[in-house]
C-alpha atoms as one frame of an Amber mdcrd trajectory, in Angstrom:
protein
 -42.876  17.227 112.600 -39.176  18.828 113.445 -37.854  15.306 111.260 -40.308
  16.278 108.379 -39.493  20.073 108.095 -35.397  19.342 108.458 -35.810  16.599
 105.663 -37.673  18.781 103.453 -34.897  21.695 103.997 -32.364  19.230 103.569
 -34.223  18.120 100.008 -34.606  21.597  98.961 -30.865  22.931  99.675 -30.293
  19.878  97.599 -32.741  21.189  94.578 -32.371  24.672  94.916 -28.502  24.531
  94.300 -28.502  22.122  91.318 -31.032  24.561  89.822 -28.661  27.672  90.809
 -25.551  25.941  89.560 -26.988  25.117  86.201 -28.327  28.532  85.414 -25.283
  30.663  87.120 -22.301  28.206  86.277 -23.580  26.288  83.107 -25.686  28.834
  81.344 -28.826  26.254  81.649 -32.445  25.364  83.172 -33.385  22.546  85.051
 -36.507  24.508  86.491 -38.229  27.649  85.630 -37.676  31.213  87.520 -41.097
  30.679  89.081 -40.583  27.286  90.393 -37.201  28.442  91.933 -38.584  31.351
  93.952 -41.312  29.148  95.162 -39.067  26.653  96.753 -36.627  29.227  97.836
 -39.761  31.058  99.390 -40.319  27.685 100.919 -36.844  26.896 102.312 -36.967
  30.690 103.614 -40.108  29.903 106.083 -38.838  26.425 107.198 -35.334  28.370
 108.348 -37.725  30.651 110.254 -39.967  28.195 111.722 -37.098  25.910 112.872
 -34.505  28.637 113.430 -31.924  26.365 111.334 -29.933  27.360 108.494 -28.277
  24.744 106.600 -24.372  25.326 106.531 -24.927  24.942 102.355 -28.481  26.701
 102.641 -28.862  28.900  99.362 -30.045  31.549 101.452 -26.735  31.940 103.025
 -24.602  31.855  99.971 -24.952  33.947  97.021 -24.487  33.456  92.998 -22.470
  31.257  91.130 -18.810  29.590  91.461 -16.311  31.463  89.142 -15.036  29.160
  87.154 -11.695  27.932  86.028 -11.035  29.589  82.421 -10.473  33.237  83.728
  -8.114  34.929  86.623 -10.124  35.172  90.015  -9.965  38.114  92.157 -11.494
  39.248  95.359 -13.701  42.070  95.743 -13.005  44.855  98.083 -16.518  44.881
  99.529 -18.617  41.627  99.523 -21.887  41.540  97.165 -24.634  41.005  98.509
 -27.656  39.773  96.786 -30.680  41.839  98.003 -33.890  41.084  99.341 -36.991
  41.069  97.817 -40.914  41.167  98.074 -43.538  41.592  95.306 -46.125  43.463
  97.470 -45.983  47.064  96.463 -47.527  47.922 100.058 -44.439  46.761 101.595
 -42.067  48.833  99.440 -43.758  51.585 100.695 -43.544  50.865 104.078 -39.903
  49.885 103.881 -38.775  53.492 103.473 -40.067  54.464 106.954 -41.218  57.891
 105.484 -37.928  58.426 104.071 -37.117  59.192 100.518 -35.802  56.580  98.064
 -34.261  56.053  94.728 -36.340  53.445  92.855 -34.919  52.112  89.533 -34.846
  49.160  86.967 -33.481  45.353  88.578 -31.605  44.758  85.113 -31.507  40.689
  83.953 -27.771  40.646  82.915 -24.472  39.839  84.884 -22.933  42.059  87.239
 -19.590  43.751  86.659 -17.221  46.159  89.152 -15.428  48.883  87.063 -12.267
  50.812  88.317 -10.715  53.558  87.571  -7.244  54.628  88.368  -6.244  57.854
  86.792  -9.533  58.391  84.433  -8.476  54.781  82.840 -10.234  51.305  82.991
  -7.628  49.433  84.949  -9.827  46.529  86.060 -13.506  44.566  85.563 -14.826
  41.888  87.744 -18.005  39.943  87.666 -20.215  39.279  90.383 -18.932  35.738
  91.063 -20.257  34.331  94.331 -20.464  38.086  95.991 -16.425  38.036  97.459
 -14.663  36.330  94.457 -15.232  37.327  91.204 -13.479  36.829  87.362 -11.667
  39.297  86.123 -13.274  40.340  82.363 -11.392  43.960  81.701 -10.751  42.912
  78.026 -14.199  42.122  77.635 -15.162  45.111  79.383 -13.073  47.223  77.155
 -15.606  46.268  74.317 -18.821  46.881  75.724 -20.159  49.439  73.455 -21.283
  52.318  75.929 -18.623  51.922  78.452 -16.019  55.156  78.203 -12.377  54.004
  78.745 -11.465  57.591  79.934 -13.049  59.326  81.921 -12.288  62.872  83.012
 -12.272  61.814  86.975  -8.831  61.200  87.933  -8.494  59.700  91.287  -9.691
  56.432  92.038 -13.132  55.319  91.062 -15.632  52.383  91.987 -18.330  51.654
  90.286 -20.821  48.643  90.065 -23.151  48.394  86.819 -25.244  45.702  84.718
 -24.022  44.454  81.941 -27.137  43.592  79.244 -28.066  42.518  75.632 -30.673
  43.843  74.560 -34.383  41.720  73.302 -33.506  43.075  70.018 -30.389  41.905
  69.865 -30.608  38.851  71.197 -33.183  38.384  68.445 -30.498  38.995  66.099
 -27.829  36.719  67.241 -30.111  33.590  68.127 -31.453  33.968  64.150 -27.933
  33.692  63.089 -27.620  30.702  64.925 -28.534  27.665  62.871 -27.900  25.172
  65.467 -31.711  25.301  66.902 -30.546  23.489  70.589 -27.514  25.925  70.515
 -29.841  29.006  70.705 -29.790  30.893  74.000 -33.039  30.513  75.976 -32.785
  34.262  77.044 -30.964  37.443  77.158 -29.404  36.747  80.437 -27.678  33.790
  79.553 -26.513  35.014  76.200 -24.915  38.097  77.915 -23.181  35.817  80.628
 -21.612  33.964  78.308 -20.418  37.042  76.257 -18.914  38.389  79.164 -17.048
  35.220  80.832 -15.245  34.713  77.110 -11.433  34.226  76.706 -11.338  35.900
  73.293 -13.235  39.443  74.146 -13.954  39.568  69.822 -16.544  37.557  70.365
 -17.947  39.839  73.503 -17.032  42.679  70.567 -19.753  40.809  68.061 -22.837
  40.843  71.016 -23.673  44.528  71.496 -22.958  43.883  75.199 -23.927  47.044
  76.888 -23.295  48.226  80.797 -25.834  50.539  82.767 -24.151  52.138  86.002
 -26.308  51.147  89.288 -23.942  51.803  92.355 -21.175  54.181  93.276 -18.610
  52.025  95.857 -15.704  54.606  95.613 -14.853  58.141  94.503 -11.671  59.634
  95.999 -12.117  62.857  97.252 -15.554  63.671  96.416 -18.281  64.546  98.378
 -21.795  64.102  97.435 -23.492  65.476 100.662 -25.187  62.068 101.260 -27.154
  62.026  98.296 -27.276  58.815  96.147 -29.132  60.999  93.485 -25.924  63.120
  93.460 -23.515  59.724  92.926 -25.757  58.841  90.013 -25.549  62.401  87.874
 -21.575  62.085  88.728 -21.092  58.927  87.026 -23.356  60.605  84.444 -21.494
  62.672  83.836 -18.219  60.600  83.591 -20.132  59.588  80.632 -21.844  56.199
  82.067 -25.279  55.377  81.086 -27.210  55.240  84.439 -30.136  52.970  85.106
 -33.457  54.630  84.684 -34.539  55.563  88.066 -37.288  57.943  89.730 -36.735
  59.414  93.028 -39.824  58.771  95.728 -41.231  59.371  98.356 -44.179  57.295
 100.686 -46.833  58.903  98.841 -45.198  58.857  95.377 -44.152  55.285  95.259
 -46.936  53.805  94.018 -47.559  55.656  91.160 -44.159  55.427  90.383 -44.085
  51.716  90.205 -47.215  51.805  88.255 -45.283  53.950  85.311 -42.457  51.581
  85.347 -44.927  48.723  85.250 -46.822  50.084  82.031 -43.138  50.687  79.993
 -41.622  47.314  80.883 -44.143  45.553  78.320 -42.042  47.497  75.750 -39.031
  48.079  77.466 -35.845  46.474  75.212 -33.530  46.694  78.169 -34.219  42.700
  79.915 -35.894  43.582  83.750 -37.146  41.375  86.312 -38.222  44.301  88.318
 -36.917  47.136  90.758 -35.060  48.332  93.209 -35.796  50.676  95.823 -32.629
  52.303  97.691 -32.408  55.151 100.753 -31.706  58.712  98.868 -30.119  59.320
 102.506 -26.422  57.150 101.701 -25.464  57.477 105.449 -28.769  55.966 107.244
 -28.367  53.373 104.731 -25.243  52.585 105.783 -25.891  52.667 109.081 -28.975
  49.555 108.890 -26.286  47.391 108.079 -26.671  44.248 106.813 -27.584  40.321
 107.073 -25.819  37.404 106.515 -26.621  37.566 102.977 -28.948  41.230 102.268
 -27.587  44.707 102.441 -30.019  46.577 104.636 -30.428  49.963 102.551 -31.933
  48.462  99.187 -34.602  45.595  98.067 -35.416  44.153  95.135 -39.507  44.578
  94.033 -40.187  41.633  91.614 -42.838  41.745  89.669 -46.131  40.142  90.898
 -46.144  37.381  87.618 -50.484  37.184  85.906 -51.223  34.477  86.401 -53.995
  32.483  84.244 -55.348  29.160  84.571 -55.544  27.117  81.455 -55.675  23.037
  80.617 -52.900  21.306  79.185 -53.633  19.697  75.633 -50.785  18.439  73.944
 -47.183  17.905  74.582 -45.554  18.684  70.926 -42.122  16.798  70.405 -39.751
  19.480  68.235 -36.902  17.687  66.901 -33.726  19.599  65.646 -31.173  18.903
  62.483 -28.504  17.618  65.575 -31.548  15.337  67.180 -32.478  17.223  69.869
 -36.617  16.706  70.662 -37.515  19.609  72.629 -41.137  19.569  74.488 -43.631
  22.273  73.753 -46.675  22.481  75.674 -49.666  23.217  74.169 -52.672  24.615
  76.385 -56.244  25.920  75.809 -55.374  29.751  74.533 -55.287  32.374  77.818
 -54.831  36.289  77.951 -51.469  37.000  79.336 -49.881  40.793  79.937 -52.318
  42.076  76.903 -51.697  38.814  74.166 -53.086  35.337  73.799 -50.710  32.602
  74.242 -51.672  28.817  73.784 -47.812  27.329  73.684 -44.477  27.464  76.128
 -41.110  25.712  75.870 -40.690  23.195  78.806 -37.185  23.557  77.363 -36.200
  19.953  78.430 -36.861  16.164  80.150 -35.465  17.583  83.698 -38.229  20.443
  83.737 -40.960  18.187  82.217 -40.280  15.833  85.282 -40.413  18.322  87.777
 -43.763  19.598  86.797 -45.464  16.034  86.734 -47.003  16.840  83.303 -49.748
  15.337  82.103 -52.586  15.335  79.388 -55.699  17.453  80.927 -53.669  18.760
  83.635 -54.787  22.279  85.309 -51.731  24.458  84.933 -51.064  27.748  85.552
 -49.354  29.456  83.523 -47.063  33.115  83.072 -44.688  35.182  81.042 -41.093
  35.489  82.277 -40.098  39.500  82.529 -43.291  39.517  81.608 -42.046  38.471
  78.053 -41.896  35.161  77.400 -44.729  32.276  78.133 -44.063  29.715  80.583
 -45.826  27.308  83.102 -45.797  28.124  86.876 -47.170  25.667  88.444 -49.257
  22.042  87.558 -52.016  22.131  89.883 -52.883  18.693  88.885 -49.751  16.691
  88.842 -50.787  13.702  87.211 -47.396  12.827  85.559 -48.311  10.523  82.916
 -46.959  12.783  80.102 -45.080   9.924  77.715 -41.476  10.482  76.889 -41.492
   8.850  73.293 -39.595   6.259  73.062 -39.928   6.738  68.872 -38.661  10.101
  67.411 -41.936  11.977  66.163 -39.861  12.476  62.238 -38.562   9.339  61.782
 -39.964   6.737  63.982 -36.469   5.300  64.660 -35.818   4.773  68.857 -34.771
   7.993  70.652 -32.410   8.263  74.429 -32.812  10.446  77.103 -29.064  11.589
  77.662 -27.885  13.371  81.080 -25.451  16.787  80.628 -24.668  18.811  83.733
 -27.714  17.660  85.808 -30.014  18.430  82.771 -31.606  15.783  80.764 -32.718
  15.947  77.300 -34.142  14.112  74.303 -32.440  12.803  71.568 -33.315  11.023
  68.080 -30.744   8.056  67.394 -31.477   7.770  63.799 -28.489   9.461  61.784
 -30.516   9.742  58.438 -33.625  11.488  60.425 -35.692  13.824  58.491 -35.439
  16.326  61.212 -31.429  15.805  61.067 -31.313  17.105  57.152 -32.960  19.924
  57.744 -29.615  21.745  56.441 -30.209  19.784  52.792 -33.888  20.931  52.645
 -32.297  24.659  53.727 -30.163  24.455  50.812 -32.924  23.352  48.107 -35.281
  26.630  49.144 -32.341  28.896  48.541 -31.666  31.674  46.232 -29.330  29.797
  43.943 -31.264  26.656  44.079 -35.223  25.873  43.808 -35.500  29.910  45.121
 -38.387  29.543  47.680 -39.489  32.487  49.434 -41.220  32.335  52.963 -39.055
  28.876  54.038 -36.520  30.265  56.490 -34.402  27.119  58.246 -36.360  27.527
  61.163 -39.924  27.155  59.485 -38.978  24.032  57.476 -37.764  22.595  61.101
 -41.364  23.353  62.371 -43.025  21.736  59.481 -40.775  18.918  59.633 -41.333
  18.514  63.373 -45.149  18.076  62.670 -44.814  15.278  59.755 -45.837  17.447
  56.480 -42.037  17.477  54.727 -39.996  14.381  54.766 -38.660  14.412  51.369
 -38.186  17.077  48.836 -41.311  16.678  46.340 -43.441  17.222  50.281 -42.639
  21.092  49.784 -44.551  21.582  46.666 -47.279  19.516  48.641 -48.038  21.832
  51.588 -51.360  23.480  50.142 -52.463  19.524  52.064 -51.888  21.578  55.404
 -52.976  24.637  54.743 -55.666  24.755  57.697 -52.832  23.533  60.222 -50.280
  26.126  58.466 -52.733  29.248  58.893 -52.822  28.367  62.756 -49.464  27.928
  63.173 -47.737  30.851  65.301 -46.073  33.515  62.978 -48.202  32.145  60.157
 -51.437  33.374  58.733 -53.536  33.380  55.828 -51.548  36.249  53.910 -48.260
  34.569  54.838 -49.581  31.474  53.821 -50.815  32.243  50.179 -47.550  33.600
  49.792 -45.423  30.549  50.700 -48.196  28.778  48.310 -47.248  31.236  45.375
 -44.191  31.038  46.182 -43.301  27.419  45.461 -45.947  27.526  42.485 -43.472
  30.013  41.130 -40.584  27.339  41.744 -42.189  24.535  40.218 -40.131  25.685
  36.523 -36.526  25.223  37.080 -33.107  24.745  35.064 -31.509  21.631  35.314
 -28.086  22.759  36.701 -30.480  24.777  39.531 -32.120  21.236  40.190 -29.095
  19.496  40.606 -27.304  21.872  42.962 -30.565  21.758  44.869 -30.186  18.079
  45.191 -27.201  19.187  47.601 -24.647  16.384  46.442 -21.663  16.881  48.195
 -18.741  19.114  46.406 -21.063  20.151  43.774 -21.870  24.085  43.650 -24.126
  25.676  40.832 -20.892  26.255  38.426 -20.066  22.595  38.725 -23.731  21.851
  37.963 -23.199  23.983  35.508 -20.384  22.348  33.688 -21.660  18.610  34.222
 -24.847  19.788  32.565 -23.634  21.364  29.551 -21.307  18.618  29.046 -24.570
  15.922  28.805 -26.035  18.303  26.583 -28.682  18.884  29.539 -29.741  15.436
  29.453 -30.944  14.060  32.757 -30.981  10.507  32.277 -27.350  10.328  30.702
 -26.192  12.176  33.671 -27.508   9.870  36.096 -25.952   6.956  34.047 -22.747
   8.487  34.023 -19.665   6.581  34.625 -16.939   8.093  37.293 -13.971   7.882
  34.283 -16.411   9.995  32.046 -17.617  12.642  34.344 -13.930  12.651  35.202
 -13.318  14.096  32.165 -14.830  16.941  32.651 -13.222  20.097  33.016 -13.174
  21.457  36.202 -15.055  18.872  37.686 -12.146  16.227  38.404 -11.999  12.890
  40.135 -13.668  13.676  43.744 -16.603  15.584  42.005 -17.000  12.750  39.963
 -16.940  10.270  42.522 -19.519  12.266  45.186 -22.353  12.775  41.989 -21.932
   9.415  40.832 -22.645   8.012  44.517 -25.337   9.972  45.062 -27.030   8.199
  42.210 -26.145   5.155  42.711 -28.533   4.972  46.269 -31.589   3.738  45.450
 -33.599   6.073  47.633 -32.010   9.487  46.065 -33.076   8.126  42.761 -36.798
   7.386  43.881 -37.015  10.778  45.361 -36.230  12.609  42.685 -38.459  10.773
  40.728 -41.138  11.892  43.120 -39.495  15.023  42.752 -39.852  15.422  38.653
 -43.328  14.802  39.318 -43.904  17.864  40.612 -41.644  20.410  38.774 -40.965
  21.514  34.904 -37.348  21.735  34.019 -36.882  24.249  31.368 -35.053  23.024
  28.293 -32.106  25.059  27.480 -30.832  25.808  23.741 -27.178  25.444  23.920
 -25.750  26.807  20.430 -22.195  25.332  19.878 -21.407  28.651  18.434 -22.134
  30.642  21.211 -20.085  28.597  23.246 -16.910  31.711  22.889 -15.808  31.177
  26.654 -15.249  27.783  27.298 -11.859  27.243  28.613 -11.478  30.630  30.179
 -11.919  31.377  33.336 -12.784  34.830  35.366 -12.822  36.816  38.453 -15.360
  39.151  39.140 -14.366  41.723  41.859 -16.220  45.334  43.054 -18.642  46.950
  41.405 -20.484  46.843  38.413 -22.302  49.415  35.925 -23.615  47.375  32.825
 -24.866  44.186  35.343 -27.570  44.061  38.060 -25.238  42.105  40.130 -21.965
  40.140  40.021 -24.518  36.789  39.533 -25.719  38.411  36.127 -22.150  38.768
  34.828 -21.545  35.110  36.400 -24.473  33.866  34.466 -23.458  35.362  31.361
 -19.439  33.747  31.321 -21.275  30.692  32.217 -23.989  30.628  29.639 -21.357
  30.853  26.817 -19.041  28.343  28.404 -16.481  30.130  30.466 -15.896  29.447
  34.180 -16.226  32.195  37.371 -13.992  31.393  40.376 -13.805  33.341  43.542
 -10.110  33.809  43.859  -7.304  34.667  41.579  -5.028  32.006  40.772  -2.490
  31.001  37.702  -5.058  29.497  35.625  -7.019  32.529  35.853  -7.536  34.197
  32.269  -8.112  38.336  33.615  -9.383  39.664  36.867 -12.828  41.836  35.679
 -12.765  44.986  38.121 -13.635  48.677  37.612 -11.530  50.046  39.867  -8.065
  48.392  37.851  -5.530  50.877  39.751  -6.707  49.754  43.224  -4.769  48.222
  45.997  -7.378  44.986  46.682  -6.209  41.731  48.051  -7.750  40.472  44.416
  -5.525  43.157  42.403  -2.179  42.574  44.216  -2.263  38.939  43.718  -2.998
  39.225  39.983  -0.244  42.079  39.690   2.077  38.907  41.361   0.948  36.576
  38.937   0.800  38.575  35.570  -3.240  38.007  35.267  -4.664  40.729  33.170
  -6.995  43.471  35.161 -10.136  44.758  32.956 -12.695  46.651  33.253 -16.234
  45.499  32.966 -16.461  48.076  29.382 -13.495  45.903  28.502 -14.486  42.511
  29.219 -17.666  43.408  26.738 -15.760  44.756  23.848 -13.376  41.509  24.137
 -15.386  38.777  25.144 -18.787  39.392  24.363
């Protein structure tokens, strides 16, 4: 039995720091939060029952390796990770009739602020508790953090750096790399912080809440932690939330912070309870690895039972196939979820998926669905050897201890999802309701694979109207939508086609020159398109190629079948522009929009650039005594300035 339980520590130390390596020093998952805090749970009673810690025992060693990118320093006092429990009994009974501080356990990274002289002289992370990397630029940026502060002697300070749900919302949708998303706030705001070029920490509305005072020269707080926390309040820090409690307060207290978390933008994956008194706190001491005078309360995760039904393969534009469990719907935290990210082949392995399986499952921070546990382990969950879009053969491929799934086929449906992104824009077919990361959804499940499938989805509607973020009303307008598309101009159909160098003004041009017939342009010869003003010898070359393949040809066949192109009247006479080309810069008074004036110079021949150069016939702007970029360089080159009044009365 002593062989057994040392082999299973053994295999756990082993598991338990790939996982913590991944998530600290990588920024990635090989298991979920719930699955690691079982098996450390696990490791935890085998070191009690056998009285044996492993020299490389996670329980011994805390956080992640700084790596190599930034300066290292050493802290001045070790930190220690705390302990925790998620019975609310115990929390109680852990301040020994004594009055605590209970506040928020914020999800971010870490940082040590000091102070010399009421400056910021110095930020550290957390690193492995006694050496951390030093991030002061970065720090400088965080938007709450005061650089000055009206203490002058030297202060301490220890705080959680965050970005916010709402924010992270807003940076993972600008994102178009789907794989390159962050899976959580946490991760985004570690890697904001560790950056070597603190604009980019600038750009991610990194914030820092205050949670421990480590040093104040000179002052004297008569042993009250309350009073440390309305000082550095009053430095101007934002303080963690925090209630102060007693025995027979406690619980109710936890309860409060339990019913705002739900809502709460501010990532937490719990509490933490603290003495009010600092100097019996001080005086517990501490463990190898836990401060004595605080613990961490961690949210007792709902649990719900469900079956597993489906494991949905999501590919991605760069080939990544992502696995998606879907499971009979289940209440969770006040919502019904039926679907959670396994995120990746590593965690899919772990749990011994399979078809029918009994899982349980949870939401992370009580946010975001996952699986806890598999209580059936049948593992016979397929990895597809054939990429769901395409069919072609897909590879398992191994990064940093995590392995994922990846489509080999370079002309996969999935992998152009930036072409069909381009023929739903504005400028192009101008289809509402298709963001980039819908069409990847519908291209995941089979209904688009070329572009006539679009004005074909009414075939899925009752799959669409079950689809998560999609119901009936959001549906009928996608349908209207594309309806509304199905008339088009020519030159918007061929910049939709998204042939490579060719914008809508070269559309434009090639267009007019054919007289706005399709079928001569697709015959057209490289020397003749050549010819064309403004279009040149690589323009030529890309459109010609692109009609030359066989399949491009055949799909917009299937294409025509399924749109109008509106014939445009092109009067020779009207034609007073061509030849001339414009800049349009500021604002405007006579036109909706710059596009409207653009449309206009086009329509009778002329040409819209978006910089001023020598060949440029007069610089249209309002404001013709300003000192723009656009101004100065067409004062350098003697390009006339006009206003949009004179542009009309001499152009138009």
């Amino acid at each position: 039995m002593g062989t057994e339980k040392m082999n299973r520590m053994k295999e756990l130390v082993t598991v338990l720091n790939r996982a913590s390596k991944a998530y600290y020093a990588q920024d990635s998952e090989i298991m979920s939060n719930y699955e690691y805090d079982r098996l450390y749970d696990e490791l935890m009673e085998l070191e009690k029952e056998t009285d044996v810690i492993l020299a490389n025992s996670p329980t011994i060693q805390v956080g992640y390796e700084a790596v190599e990118e930034l300066p290292k320093e050493r802290h001045e006092k070790p930190m220690l990770s705390l302990g925790k429990t998620k019975s609310r009994e115990e929390l109680r009974d852990w301040l020994s009739g004594k009055e605590g501080i209970l506040s928020w356990k914020l999800d971010g990274l870490t940082v040590v602020l000091t102070f010399f002289a009421g400056k910021l002289a110095k930020a550290v992370t957390r690193g492995n508790g006694e050496v951390g990397e030093v991030v002061t630029n970065n720090a400088k940026v965080f938007k709450n953090i005061p650089l000055s502060i009206p203490f002058q002697g030297e202060l301490i300070l220890r705080g959680e750096a965050v970005i916010t749900y709402s924010d992270f919302e807003k940076i993972n949708d600008r994102i178009e790399n789907v794989e390159a998303k962050y899976k959580n706030p946490r991760n985004l705001c570690s890697g904001s912080v560790r950056q070597l070029n603190n604009e980019v920490t600038a750009n991610r509305n990194v914030m820092f809440y205050a949670f421990s005072l480590v040093k104040a020269d000179g002052m004297d707080f008569e042993n009250s932690r309350e009073k440390q926390f309305r000082f550095l309040a009053k430095q101007g820090f934002d303080v963690v939330e925090y209630r102060k409690v007693t025995p027979d307060s406690i619980l109710d207290e936890i309860q409060n912070f339990e019913k705002k978390v739900e809502q709460y933008d501010i990532p937490s994956d719990g509490l933490v309870l603290l003495y009010e008194d600092i100097a019996y706190g001080s005086s517990l001491g501490t463990t190898a690895k836990f401060p004595r005078d605080s613990i961490a309360f961690k949210w007792a995760d709902e649990l719900r039972e469900t079956v597993l039904t489906e494991i949905e393969w999501s590919p991605s534009r760069t080939g990544l196939i992502n696995p998606i469990a879907v499971f009979e719907p289940v209440e969770l935290e006040g919502t019904t979820v039926s679907r959670a990210s396994v995120h990746n082949i590593s965690i899919l392995r772990s749990l011994k998926l399979g078809i029918g399986d009994h899982i349980t499952v949870y939401k992370a921070n009580m946010i975001i669905p996952q699986i806890a546990d598999n209580l059936t382990k049948s593992d016979s969950v397929p990895i597809p050897e054939l990429c769901p879009v395409c069919g072609k053969p897909t590879e398992i491929r191994q990064v940093n201890e995590v392995q994922t799934l990846y489509c080999t086929n370079p002309s996969c449906e999935a992998k152009k999802i930036k072409s069909f992104t381009l023929f739903v824009s504005r400028d192009a077919m101008n289809i509402d309701g298709l963001s980039e990361a819908t069409l990847e959804k519908f291209i995941g499940k089979g209904f688009i694979h070329e572009y006539a499938d679009i004005f074909k989805l009414d075939r899925f509607e009752e799959e669409i109207t079950q689809m998560e973020g999609f119901g009936e009303k959001s549906y009928r307008n996608l349908i209207s939508s594309i309806d509304n598309a199905r008339q088009t101009t020519l030159p918007r159909l061929i910049y939709s086609l998204g042939i490579a160098n060719i914008g809508l003004a070269n559309a434009k041009m090639i267009c007019r020159y054919y007289r706005y017939d399709l079928q001569e342009m697709l015959a057209a010869r490289v020397e003749d398109l050549s010819e064309i003003e403004g279009v040149g010898e690589v323009i030529a070359g890309t459109f010609h190629e692109y009609f030359q393949n066989e399949e491009n040809v055949e799909q917009l066949k299937h294409l025509m079948n399924e749109i109008t192109v509106v014939t445009e009247n092109i009067e020779e006479a009207e034609q007073t522009l061509t030849g001339l080309n414009f800049v349009i810069t500021g604002s405007l008074a006579h036109y909706e929009n710059r596009n409207e004036l653009k449309d206009i110079i086009e329509g009778k021949g002329g040409k819209v650039t978006g910089s001023v150069t020598s060949k440029t016939t007069c610089l249209i702007n309002n404001d013709v005594t300003s000192n723009s970029s656009k101004n100065k360089k067409a004062k350098e080159l003697g390009v006339r300035i006009i206003s949009e009044e004179d542009f009309m009365a001499e152009y138009l």
